DNA sequence: ACTTACCGATTACGCTTGTAAACATTAAGC
DNA sequence: GCTTAATGTTTACAAGCGTAATCGGTAAGT
């Protein structure tokens, strides 16, 4: 295994592509038509658009295909947790110098925190501290 | 005032543009050359690149200019807090259905929370709860 | 006054993204 | 067997972005 050079270039996933990923994370595998059923109404897309996005995601190795008769079944290769973690960290790094507390302060300030959020975060903190 | 149609289209700020904004948020007003001093080394940019980004930011009404002799002084029009708030909310909306608690769960999981963060968040929670 | 150096403005150019049409292939129905 | 409908592939094209060179004006030095 001396050769792992052209390997993992994490290739950012665009906004439109992300919508497709969400559909596949919600349920997979799906055909292109099924993905369209899940997202075309919401985003006002046509089936060809979804197909383009799916191919790009395949190229980016974020989605895998398995032939099923004449068509393909699409399945996420990238785990949602990984994606979400990467994106969150990117934001925190870019805007808050990598520290989460100021992010929290901002969300609190904007009243983006519900009571449930606060309770949940408290519970998490308790766990972290022990 | 019946006419406020061509008004505020919030025009997303790109990644490169954001770097320029950070320089201006750190200190302003600055000349183009001074902005370059602040960011060109880091991002490996040339002065013309910075000038392009500055013009685009002016077009997007995120930066204002004031003539100073033959050159311009650049100053942020968009407040950092507003920008940061918008971006944070966008992320939370897109990835966590608008709820902040799952974001924290993720950051905690990735050990992106330092002890200082935890202490700070606790203090904020205390304030929020009262 | 003439040249020079410094600026903003204009133009450039390849890449990604959003959005899709056109094309090719093939399974299925008549 | 031939047509049609479904499906992936190829091509398209405008807008945004990253990165920058060039142009044109003008203040400053000589």
PDB file of C-alpha atoms in Angstrom, chain A residues 2-124:
ATOM      1  CA  UNK A   2       2.706   2.501  -0.746  1.00  0.00           C
ATOM      2  CA  UNK A   3       0.423   4.522  -2.941  1.00  0.00           C
ATOM      3  CA  UNK A   4      -2.327   6.626  -1.409  1.00  0.00           C
ATOM      4  CA  UNK A   5      -1.753   9.934  -3.045  1.00  0.00           C
ATOM      5  CA  UNK A   6      -4.766  10.661  -5.244  1.00  0.00           C
ATOM      6  CA  UNK A   7      -6.928   9.570  -2.369  1.00  0.00           C
ATOM      7  CA  UNK A   8      -9.031  11.790  -0.156  1.00  0.00           C
ATOM      8  CA  UNK A   9      -9.514  15.313  -1.305  1.00  0.00           C
ATOM      9  CA  UNK A  10     -12.663  16.138   0.659  1.00  0.00           C
ATOM     10  CA  UNK A  11     -14.187  18.153  -2.225  1.00  0.00           C
ATOM     11  CA  UNK A  12     -16.662  20.583  -0.724  1.00  0.00           C
ATOM     12  CA  UNK A  13     -20.326  19.814  -1.158  1.00  0.00           C
ATOM     13  CA  UNK A  14     -22.379  22.706  -2.477  1.00  0.00           C
ATOM     14  CA  UNK A  15     -25.688  23.932  -1.170  1.00  0.00           C
ATOM     15  CA  UNK A  16     -27.774  22.291  -3.862  1.00  0.00           C
ATOM     16  CA  UNK A  17     -25.825  19.084  -3.484  1.00  0.00           C
ATOM     17  CA  UNK A  18     -26.428  19.178   0.224  1.00  0.00           C
ATOM     18  CA  UNK A  19     -30.182  19.101  -0.329  1.00  0.00           C
ATOM     19  CA  UNK A  20     -29.748  15.886  -2.272  1.00  0.00           C
ATOM     20  CA  UNK A  21     -27.586  14.422   0.463  1.00  0.00           C
ATOM     21  CA  UNK A  22     -30.274  15.167   3.018  1.00  0.00           C
ATOM     22  CA  UNK A  23     -32.741  13.151   1.002  1.00  0.00           C
ATOM     23  CA  UNK A  24     -30.350  10.218   0.913  1.00  0.00           C
ATOM     24  CA  UNK A  25     -29.535  10.528   4.573  1.00  0.00           C
ATOM     25  CA  UNK A  26     -33.235  10.437   5.354  1.00  0.00           C
ATOM     26  CA  UNK A  27     -33.695   7.226   3.387  1.00  0.00           C
ATOM     27  CA  UNK A  28     -31.448   5.176   1.179  1.00  0.00           C
ATOM     28  CA  UNK A  29     -30.851   3.666  -1.213  1.00  0.00           C
ATOM     29  CA  UNK A  30     -33.045   5.655  -3.565  1.00  0.00           C
ATOM     30  CA  UNK A  31     -33.359   5.967  -7.322  1.00  0.00           C
ATOM     31  CA  UNK A  32     -32.876   9.338  -8.968  1.00  0.00           C
ATOM     32  CA  UNK A  33     -36.623   9.613  -9.433  1.00  0.00           C
ATOM     33  CA  UNK A  34     -37.196   8.952  -5.756  1.00  0.00           C
ATOM     34  CA  UNK A  35     -34.688  11.581  -4.764  1.00  0.00           C
ATOM     35  CA  UNK A  36     -36.540  13.981  -7.002  1.00  0.00           C
ATOM     36  CA  UNK A  37     -39.810  13.107  -5.323  1.00  0.00           C
ATOM     37  CA  UNK A  38     -38.187  14.022  -2.053  1.00  0.00           C
ATOM     38  CA  UNK A  39     -36.641  17.329  -3.056  1.00  0.00           C
ATOM     39  CA  UNK A  40     -37.932  18.632  -6.404  1.00  0.00           C
ATOM     40  CA  UNK A  41     -41.099  20.144  -4.993  1.00  0.00           C
ATOM     41  CA  UNK A  42     -39.314  21.951  -2.185  1.00  0.00           C
ATOM     42  CA  UNK A  43     -36.535  23.416  -4.288  1.00  0.00           C
ATOM     43  CA  UNK A  44     -38.519  23.698  -7.484  1.00  0.00           C
ATOM     44  CA  UNK A  45     -36.153  21.492  -9.449  1.00  0.00           C
ATOM     45  CA  UNK A  46     -36.630  19.251 -12.423  1.00  0.00           C
ATOM     46  CA  UNK A  47     -35.490  15.651 -12.562  1.00  0.00           C
ATOM     47  CA  UNK A  48     -32.513  16.441 -14.817  1.00  0.00           C
ATOM     48  CA  UNK A  49     -31.230  18.835 -12.190  1.00  0.00           C
ATOM     49  CA  UNK A  50     -31.302  16.129  -9.568  1.00  0.00           C
ATOM     50  CA  UNK A  51     -29.475  13.787 -11.902  1.00  0.00           C
ATOM     51  CA  UNK A  52     -26.739  16.323 -12.444  1.00  0.00           C
ATOM     52  CA  UNK A  53     -26.342  16.836  -8.730  1.00  0.00           C
ATOM     53  CA  UNK A  54     -26.231  13.103  -8.140  1.00  0.00           C
ATOM     54  CA  UNK A  55     -23.474  12.636 -10.718  1.00  0.00           C
ATOM     55  CA  UNK A  56     -21.453  15.415  -9.197  1.00  0.00           C
ATOM     56  CA  UNK A  57     -21.837  13.823  -5.795  1.00  0.00           C
ATOM     57  CA  UNK A  58     -20.694  10.516  -7.228  1.00  0.00           C
ATOM     58  CA  UNK A  59     -17.642  12.232  -8.709  1.00  0.00           C
ATOM     59  CA  UNK A  60     -16.936  13.778  -5.341  1.00  0.00           C
ATOM     60  CA  UNK A  61     -17.241  10.337  -3.794  1.00  0.00           C
ATOM     61  CA  UNK A  62     -19.950  11.501  -1.451  1.00  0.00           C
ATOM     62  CA  UNK A  63     -22.471   9.104  -2.971  1.00  0.00           C
ATOM     63  CA  UNK A  64     -22.152   5.529  -4.209  1.00  0.00           C
ATOM     64  CA  UNK A  65     -24.222   3.800  -6.863  1.00  0.00           C
ATOM     65  CA  UNK A  66     -25.311   0.214  -7.154  1.00  0.00           C
ATOM     66  CA  UNK A  67     -26.910  -0.981 -10.387  1.00  0.00           C
ATOM     67  CA  UNK A  68     -30.426  -2.291  -9.967  1.00  0.00           C
ATOM     68  CA  UNK A  69     -31.513  -3.609 -13.320  1.00  0.00           C
ATOM     69  CA  UNK A  70     -31.265  -0.766 -15.761  1.00  0.00           C
ATOM     70  CA  UNK A  71     -31.112   1.971 -13.203  1.00  0.00           C
ATOM     71  CA  UNK A  72     -29.022   2.969 -10.230  1.00  0.00           C
ATOM     72  CA  UNK A  73     -29.651   3.016  -6.569  1.00  0.00           C
ATOM     73  CA  UNK A  74     -27.899   5.887  -4.811  1.00  0.00           C
ATOM     74  CA  UNK A  75     -26.575   5.680  -1.305  1.00  0.00           C
ATOM     75  CA  UNK A  76     -24.567   8.167   0.766  1.00  0.00           C
ATOM     76  CA  UNK A  77     -20.911   7.385   1.224  1.00  0.00           C
ATOM     77  CA  UNK A  78     -20.302  10.392   3.394  1.00  0.00           C
ATOM     78  CA  UNK A  79     -21.869  10.054   6.829  1.00  0.00           C
ATOM     79  CA  UNK A  80     -24.122  12.880   7.862  1.00  0.00           C
ATOM     80  CA  UNK A  81     -22.332  13.170  11.166  1.00  0.00           C
ATOM     81  CA  UNK A  82     -19.024  13.669   9.405  1.00  0.00           C
ATOM     82  CA  UNK A  83     -20.416  16.294   7.090  1.00  0.00           C
ATOM     83  CA  UNK A  84     -22.155  18.154   9.855  1.00  0.00           C
ATOM     84  CA  UNK A  85     -19.103  17.989  12.064  1.00  0.00           C
ATOM     85  CA  UNK A  86     -16.863  19.353   9.334  1.00  0.00           C
ATOM     86  CA  UNK A  87     -19.202  22.184   8.488  1.00  0.00           C
ATOM     87  CA  UNK A  88     -19.670  23.130  12.109  1.00  0.00           C
ATOM     88  CA  UNK A  89     -15.995  23.210  12.731  1.00  0.00           C
ATOM     89  CA  UNK A  90     -15.386  25.257   9.621  1.00  0.00           C
ATOM     90  CA  UNK A  91     -17.803  27.868  10.825  1.00  0.00           C
ATOM     91  CA  UNK A  92     -16.447  27.956  14.324  1.00  0.00           C
ATOM     92  CA  UNK A  93     -12.904  28.233  13.001  1.00  0.00           C
ATOM     93  CA  UNK A  94     -13.723  30.912  10.491  1.00  0.00           C
ATOM     94  CA  UNK A  95     -15.851  33.135  12.660  1.00  0.00           C
ATOM     95  CA  UNK A  96     -14.917  32.429  16.228  1.00  0.00           C
ATOM     96  CA  UNK A  97     -11.262  31.521  16.182  1.00  0.00           C
ATOM     97  CA  UNK A  98     -12.148  27.902  16.801  1.00  0.00           C
ATOM     98  CA  UNK A  99     -13.874  28.579  20.118  1.00  0.00           C
ATOM     99  CA  UNK A 100     -17.434  27.534  20.619  1.00  0.00           C
ATOM    100  CA  UNK A 101     -18.371  29.807  23.479  1.00  0.00           C
ATOM    101  CA  UNK A 102     -18.694  32.961  21.357  1.00  0.00           C
ATOM    102  CA  UNK A 103     -20.922  31.091  18.938  1.00  0.00           C
ATOM    103  CA  UNK A 104     -23.108  30.195  21.826  1.00  0.00           C
ATOM    104  CA  UNK A 105     -23.180  33.797  22.957  1.00  0.00           C
ATOM    105  CA  UNK A 106     -24.349  34.854  19.521  1.00  0.00           C
ATOM    106  CA  UNK A 107     -27.093  32.308  19.290  1.00  0.00           C
ATOM    107  CA  UNK A 108     -28.251  33.221  22.744  1.00  0.00           C
ATOM    108  CA  UNK A 109     -28.259  36.887  21.824  1.00  0.00           C
ATOM    109  CA  UNK A 110     -30.413  36.249  18.811  1.00  0.00           C
ATOM    110  CA  UNK A 111     -32.790  34.231  20.880  1.00  0.00           C
ATOM    111  CA  UNK A 112     -32.058  31.253  18.746  1.00  0.00           C
ATOM    112  CA  UNK A 113     -32.057  29.150  21.870  1.00  0.00           C
ATOM    113  CA  UNK A 114     -35.283  27.626  23.051  1.00  0.00           C
ATOM    114  CA  UNK A 115     -35.848  26.484  26.608  1.00  0.00           C
ATOM    115  CA  UNK A 116     -35.443  22.959  25.386  1.00  0.00           C
ATOM    116  CA  UNK A 117     -32.077  23.880  23.902  1.00  0.00           C
ATOM    117  CA  UNK A 118     -30.952  25.354  27.154  1.00  0.00           C
ATOM    118  CA  UNK A 119     -32.006  22.325  29.111  1.00  0.00           C
ATOM    119  CA  UNK A 120     -30.296  20.040  26.640  1.00  0.00           C
ATOM    120  CA  UNK A 121     -27.105  21.991  26.682  1.00  0.00           C
ATOM    121  CA  UNK A 122     -27.079  21.968  30.450  1.00  0.00           C
ATOM    122  CA  UNK A 123     -27.390  18.232  30.422  1.00  0.00           C
ATOM    123  CA  UNK A 124     -24.519  17.982  27.975  1.00  0.00           C
TER     124      UNK A 124
END
